[in-house]
Amino acid sequence: MEVILSADGLFKSYNGNNVIKNISLSVAKGDFLSIIGNSGAGKSTLLYLLAGIEKPDRGKVLLEGKDLFSLNDTEIAAVRAKKTSFVFQFDNLFQDLTVLENVMLPGIISGRKRKEIKNNAELLLEYMHISRIRDSKPSEISGGEQQRTALARAMITN
């Protein structure tokens, strides 16, 4: 089992308030990670640490064996664009783009071939049962369809 993401002894506090306390985890290739907890429990903070968006006060995050926080800002941004994705609590879809375009966007940013990305996006839309709304804008679809669009967008780079 190949571990692709691991965290060891993560701590993070804001204004003296400990939000993340000694979190360690590992995620194997092909696994999905869900973080569940009460409002204010630190779920978003943990995601930001795992994605390299925020730095921990202590501890390490390794992505494919590389310590994220030993990389410079440009290298971390490249890793985030190509290796990580997650669905926000609120879908954050681009309102001027169609469902298909929203799903394709991370793949385009990662530099992959547009035809390959479009094919993968269309497969994801079918898998999520939203291919019929591929040409709709986010404002024209339901909240559940928006969440499935955001989930498909998160999966396009994997």
Short mmCIF file of C-alpha atoms in Angstrom, two decimals, residues 65-130:
data_model
loop_
_atom_site.label_atom_id
_atom_site.label_comp_id
_atom_site.label_asym_id
_atom_site.label_seq_id
_atom_site.Cartn_x
_atom_site.Cartn_y
_atom_site.Cartn_z
CA GLY A 65 7.39 11.68 0.37
CA LYS A 66 8.14 15.41 0.00
CA ASP A 67 7.89 17.70 3.01
CA LEU A 68 5.48 20.39 1.77
CA PHE A 69 6.90 23.03 4.05
CA SER A 70 10.47 22.58 2.87
CA LEU A 71 9.33 23.80 -0.58
CA ASN A 72 9.23 27.44 -1.63
CA ASP A 73 5.91 29.18 -2.40
CA THR A 74 6.17 28.54 -6.16
CA GLU A 75 6.84 24.83 -5.62
CA ILE A 76 3.97 24.53 -3.14
CA ALA A 77 1.61 26.25 -5.61
CA ALA A 78 2.67 23.79 -8.34
CA VAL A 79 2.06 20.83 -6.03
CA ARG A 80 -1.39 22.15 -5.10
CA ALA A 81 -2.33 22.66 -8.76
CA LYS A 82 -1.26 19.17 -9.82
CA LYS A 83 -1.60 16.91 -6.80
CA THR A 84 -4.34 18.08 -4.44
CA SER A 85 -8.01 18.93 -4.65
CA PHE A 86 -10.87 19.21 -2.22
CA VAL A 87 -14.47 20.30 -2.19
CA PHE A 88 -15.23 23.38 -0.13
CA GLN A 89 -18.26 23.64 2.13
CA PHE A 90 -19.68 26.10 -0.38
CA ASP A 91 -19.06 24.94 -3.93
CA ASN A 92 -17.16 28.03 -5.19
CA LEU A 93 -18.09 27.39 -8.82
CA PHE A 94 -17.32 30.04 -11.40
CA GLN A 95 -20.69 31.55 -12.24
CA ASP A 96 -19.72 32.58 -15.80
CA LEU A 97 -18.61 29.05 -16.76
CA THR A 98 -20.80 26.08 -17.63
CA VAL A 99 -20.84 22.93 -15.53
CA LEU A 100 -18.49 21.23 -18.02
CA GLU A 101 -16.10 24.20 -18.07
CA ASN A 102 -16.04 24.34 -14.26
CA VAL A 103 -15.12 20.65 -14.11
CA MET A 104 -12.43 21.01 -16.79
CA LEU A 105 -10.74 24.07 -15.25
CA PRO A 106 -8.28 22.37 -12.81
CA GLY A 107 -7.18 19.98 -15.55
CA ILE A 108 -6.49 22.87 -17.91
CA ILE A 109 -4.55 24.71 -15.21
CA SER A 110 -2.46 21.59 -14.56
CA GLY A 111 -1.30 21.68 -18.20
CA ARG A 112 -2.85 18.47 -19.48
CA LYS A 113 -4.17 18.12 -23.03
CA ARG A 114 -7.56 19.78 -23.48
CA LYS A 115 -9.09 16.82 -25.38
CA GLU A 116 -8.07 14.38 -22.62
CA ILE A 117 -9.45 16.72 -19.96
CA LYS A 118 -12.77 17.13 -21.80
CA ASN A 119 -13.15 13.36 -22.18
CA ASN A 120 -12.38 12.82 -18.48
CA ALA A 121 -14.76 15.63 -17.48
CA GLU A 122 -17.59 14.15 -19.53
CA LEU A 123 -17.01 10.74 -17.90
CA LEU A 124 -17.11 12.34 -14.45
CA LEU A 125 -20.34 14.16 -15.31
CA GLU A 126 -21.90 10.84 -16.33
CA TYR A 127 -20.60 9.17 -13.16
CA MET A 128 -22.10 11.96 -11.03
CA HIS A 129 -25.40 11.79 -13.00
CA ILE A 130 -25.18 15.42 -14.13
#
